[in-house]
Short mmCIF file of N, CA and C in Angstrom, two decimals:
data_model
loop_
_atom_site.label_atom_id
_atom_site.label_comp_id
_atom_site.label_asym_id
_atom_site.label_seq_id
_atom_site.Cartn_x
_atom_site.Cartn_y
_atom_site.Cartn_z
N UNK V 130 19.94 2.10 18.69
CA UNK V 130 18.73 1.98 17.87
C UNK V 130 19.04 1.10 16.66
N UNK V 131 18.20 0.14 16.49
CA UNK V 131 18.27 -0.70 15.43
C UNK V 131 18.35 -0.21 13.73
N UNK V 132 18.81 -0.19 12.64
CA UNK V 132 18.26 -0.07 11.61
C UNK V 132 16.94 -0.01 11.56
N UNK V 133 16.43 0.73 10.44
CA UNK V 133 15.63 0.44 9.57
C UNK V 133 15.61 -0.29 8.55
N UNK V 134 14.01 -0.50 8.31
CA UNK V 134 14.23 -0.81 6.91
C UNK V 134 13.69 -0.51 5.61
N UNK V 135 13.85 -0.58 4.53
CA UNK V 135 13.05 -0.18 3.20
C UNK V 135 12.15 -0.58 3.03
N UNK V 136 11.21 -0.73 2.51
CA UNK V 136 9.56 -1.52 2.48
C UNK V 136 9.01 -0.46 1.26
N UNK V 137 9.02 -1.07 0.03
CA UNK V 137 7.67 -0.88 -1.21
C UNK V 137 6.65 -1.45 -0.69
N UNK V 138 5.82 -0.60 -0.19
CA UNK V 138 3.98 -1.12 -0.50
C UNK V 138 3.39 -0.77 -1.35
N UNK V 139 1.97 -1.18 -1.63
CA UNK V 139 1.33 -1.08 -3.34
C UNK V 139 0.05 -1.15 -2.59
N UNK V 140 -0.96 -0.68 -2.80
CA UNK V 140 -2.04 -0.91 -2.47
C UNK V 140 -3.01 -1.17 -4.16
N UNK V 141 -3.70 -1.90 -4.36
CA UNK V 141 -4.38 -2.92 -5.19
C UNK V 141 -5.85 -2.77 -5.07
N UNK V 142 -6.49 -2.44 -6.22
CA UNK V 142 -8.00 -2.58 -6.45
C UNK V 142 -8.23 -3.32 -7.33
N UNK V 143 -9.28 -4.64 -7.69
CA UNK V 143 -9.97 -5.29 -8.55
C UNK V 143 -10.95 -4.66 -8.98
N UNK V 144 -10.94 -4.61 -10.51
CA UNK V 144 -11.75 -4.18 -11.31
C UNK V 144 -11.96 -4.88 -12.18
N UNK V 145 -13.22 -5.36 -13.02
CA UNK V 145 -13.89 -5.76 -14.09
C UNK V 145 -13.54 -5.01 -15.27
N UNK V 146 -12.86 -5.65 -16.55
CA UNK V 146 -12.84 -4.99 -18.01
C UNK V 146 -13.71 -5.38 -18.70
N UNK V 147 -13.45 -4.47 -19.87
CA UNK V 147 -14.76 -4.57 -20.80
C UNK V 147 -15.05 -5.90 -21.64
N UNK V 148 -14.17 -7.16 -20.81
CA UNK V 148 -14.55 -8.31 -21.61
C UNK V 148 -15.17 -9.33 -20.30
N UNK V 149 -15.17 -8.56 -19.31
CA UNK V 149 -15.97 -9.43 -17.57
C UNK V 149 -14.97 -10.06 -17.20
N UNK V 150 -13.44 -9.67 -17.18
CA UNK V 150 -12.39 -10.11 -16.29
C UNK V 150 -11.86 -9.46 -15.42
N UNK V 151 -11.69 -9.87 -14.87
CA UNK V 151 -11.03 -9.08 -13.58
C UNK V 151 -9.79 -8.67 -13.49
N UNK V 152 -8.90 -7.61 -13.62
CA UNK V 152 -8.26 -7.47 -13.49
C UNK V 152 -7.66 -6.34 -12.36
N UNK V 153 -6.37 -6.47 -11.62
CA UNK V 153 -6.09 -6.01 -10.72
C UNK V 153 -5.20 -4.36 -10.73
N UNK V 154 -5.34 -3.27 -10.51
CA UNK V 154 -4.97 -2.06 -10.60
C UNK V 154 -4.56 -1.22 -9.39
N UNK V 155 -3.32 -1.21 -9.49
CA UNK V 155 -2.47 -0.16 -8.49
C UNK V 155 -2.91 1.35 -8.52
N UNK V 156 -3.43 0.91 -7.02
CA UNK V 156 -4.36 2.28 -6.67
C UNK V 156 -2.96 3.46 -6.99
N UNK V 157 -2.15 3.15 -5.70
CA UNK V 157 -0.82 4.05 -5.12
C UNK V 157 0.04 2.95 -4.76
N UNK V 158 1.96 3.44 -4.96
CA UNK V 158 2.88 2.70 -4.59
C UNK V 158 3.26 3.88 -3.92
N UNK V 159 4.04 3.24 -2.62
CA UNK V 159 5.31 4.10 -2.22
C UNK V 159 6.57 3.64 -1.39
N UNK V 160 7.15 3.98 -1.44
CA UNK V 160 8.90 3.70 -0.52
C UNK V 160 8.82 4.55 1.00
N UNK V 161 9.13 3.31 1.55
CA UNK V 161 9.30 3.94 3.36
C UNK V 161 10.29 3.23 3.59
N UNK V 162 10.26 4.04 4.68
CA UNK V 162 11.61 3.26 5.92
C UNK V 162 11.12 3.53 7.21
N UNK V 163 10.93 2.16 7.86
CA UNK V 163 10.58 1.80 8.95
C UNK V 163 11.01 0.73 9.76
N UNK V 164 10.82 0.88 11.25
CA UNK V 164 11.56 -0.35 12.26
C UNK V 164 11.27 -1.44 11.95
N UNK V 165 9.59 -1.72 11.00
CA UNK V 165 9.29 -3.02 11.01
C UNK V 165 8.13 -2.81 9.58
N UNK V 166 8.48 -4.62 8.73
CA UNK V 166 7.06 -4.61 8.10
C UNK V 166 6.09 -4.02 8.63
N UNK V 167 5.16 -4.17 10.10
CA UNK V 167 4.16 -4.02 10.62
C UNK V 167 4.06 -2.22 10.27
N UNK V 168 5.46 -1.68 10.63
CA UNK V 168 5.16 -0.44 10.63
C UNK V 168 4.89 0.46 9.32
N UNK V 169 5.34 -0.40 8.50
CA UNK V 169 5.52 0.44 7.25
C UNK V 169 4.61 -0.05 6.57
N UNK V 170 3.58 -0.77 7.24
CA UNK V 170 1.98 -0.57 7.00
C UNK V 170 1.33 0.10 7.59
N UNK V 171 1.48 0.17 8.51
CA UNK V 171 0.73 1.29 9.48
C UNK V 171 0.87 3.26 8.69
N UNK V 172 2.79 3.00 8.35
CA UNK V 172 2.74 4.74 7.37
C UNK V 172 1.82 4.29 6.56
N UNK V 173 2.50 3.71 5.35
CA UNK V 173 1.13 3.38 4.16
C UNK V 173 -0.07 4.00 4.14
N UNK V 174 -0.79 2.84 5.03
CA UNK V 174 -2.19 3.04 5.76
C UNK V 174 -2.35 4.21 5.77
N UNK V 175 -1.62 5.35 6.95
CA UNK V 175 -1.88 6.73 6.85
C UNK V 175 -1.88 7.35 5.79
N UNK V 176 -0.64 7.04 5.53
CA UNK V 176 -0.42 8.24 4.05
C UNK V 176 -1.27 7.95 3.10
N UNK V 177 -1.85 6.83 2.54
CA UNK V 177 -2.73 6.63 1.81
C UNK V 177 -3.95 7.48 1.83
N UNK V 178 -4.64 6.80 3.41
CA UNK V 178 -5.99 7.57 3.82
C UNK V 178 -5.75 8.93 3.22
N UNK V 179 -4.52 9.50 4.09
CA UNK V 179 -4.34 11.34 4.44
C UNK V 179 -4.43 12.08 2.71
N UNK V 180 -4.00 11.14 1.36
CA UNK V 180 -3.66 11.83 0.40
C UNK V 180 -4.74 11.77 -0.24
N UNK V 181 -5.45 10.49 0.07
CA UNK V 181 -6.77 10.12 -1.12
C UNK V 181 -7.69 10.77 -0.26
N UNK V 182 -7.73 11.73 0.94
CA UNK V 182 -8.65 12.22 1.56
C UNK V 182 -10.23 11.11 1.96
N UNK V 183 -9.74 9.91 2.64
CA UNK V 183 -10.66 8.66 2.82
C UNK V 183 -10.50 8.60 4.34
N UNK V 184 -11.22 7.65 4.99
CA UNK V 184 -11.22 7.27 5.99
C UNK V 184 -10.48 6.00 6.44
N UNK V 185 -10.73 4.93 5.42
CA UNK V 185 -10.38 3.70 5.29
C UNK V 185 -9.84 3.30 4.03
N UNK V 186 -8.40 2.84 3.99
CA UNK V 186 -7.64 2.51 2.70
C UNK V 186 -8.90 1.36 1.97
N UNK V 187 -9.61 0.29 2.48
CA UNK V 187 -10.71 0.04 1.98
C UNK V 187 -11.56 0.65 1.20
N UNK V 188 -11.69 1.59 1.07
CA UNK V 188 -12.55 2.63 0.37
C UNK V 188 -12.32 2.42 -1.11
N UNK V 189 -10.55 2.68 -1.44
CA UNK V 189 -10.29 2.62 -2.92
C UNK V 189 -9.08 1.68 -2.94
N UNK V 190 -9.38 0.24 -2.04
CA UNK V 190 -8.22 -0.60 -2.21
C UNK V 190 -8.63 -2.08 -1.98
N UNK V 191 -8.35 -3.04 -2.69
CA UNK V 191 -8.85 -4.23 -1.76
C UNK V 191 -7.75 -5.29 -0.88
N UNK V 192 -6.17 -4.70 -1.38
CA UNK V 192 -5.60 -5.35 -0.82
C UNK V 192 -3.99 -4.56 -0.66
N UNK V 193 -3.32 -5.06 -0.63
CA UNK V 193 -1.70 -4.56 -0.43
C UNK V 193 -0.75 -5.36 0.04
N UNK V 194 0.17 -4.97 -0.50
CA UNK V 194 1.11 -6.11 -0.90
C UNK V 194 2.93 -5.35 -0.43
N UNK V 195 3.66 -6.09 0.55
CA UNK V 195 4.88 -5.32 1.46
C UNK V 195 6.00 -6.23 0.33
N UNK V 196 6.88 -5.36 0.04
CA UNK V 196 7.91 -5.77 0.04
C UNK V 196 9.39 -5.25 0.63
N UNK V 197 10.07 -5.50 1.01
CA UNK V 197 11.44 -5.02 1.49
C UNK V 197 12.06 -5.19 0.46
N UNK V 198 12.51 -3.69 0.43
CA UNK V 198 13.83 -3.21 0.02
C UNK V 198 15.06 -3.55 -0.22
N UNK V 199 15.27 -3.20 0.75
CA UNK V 199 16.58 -3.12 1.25
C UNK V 199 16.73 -3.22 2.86
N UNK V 200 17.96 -3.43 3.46
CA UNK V 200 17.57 -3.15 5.27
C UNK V 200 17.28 -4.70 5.55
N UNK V 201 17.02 -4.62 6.91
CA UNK V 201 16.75 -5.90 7.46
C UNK V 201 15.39 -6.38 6.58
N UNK V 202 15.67 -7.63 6.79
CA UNK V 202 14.52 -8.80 5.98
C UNK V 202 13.93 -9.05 7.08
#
């Protein structure tokens, strides 16, 4: 079985301040370890939905952003 790997994801909402700019706000971050980028969006994804009690990380996110860790690149 291959390594894993580390992967920080962030999931990201745009919001308007009180001067009409936009600025960008980290819904939720978290640390996984998984076989692949792909996958350690897919936890995310879940764990997100499952904690913020949503259907769709869309709901309270507009975007997200992978980084590796550590582990294979």
């Amino acid at each position: 079985m291959p390594d894993q790997g580390h992967y920080h994801v962030a999931f990201f909402k745009t919001v308007e301040n009180d001067h009409g700019r936009d600025r960008e706000i980290c819904q939720r971050s978290m640390e996984l370890v998984a076989d692949s980028e792909e996958d350690a969006v897919r936890q995310a994804i879940e764990r997100f939905c499952r904690d913020e009690r949503i259907r769709s990380w869309k709901d309270h996110a507009d975007r997200y952003a992978v980084e590796v860790v550590n582990g294979r690149a």
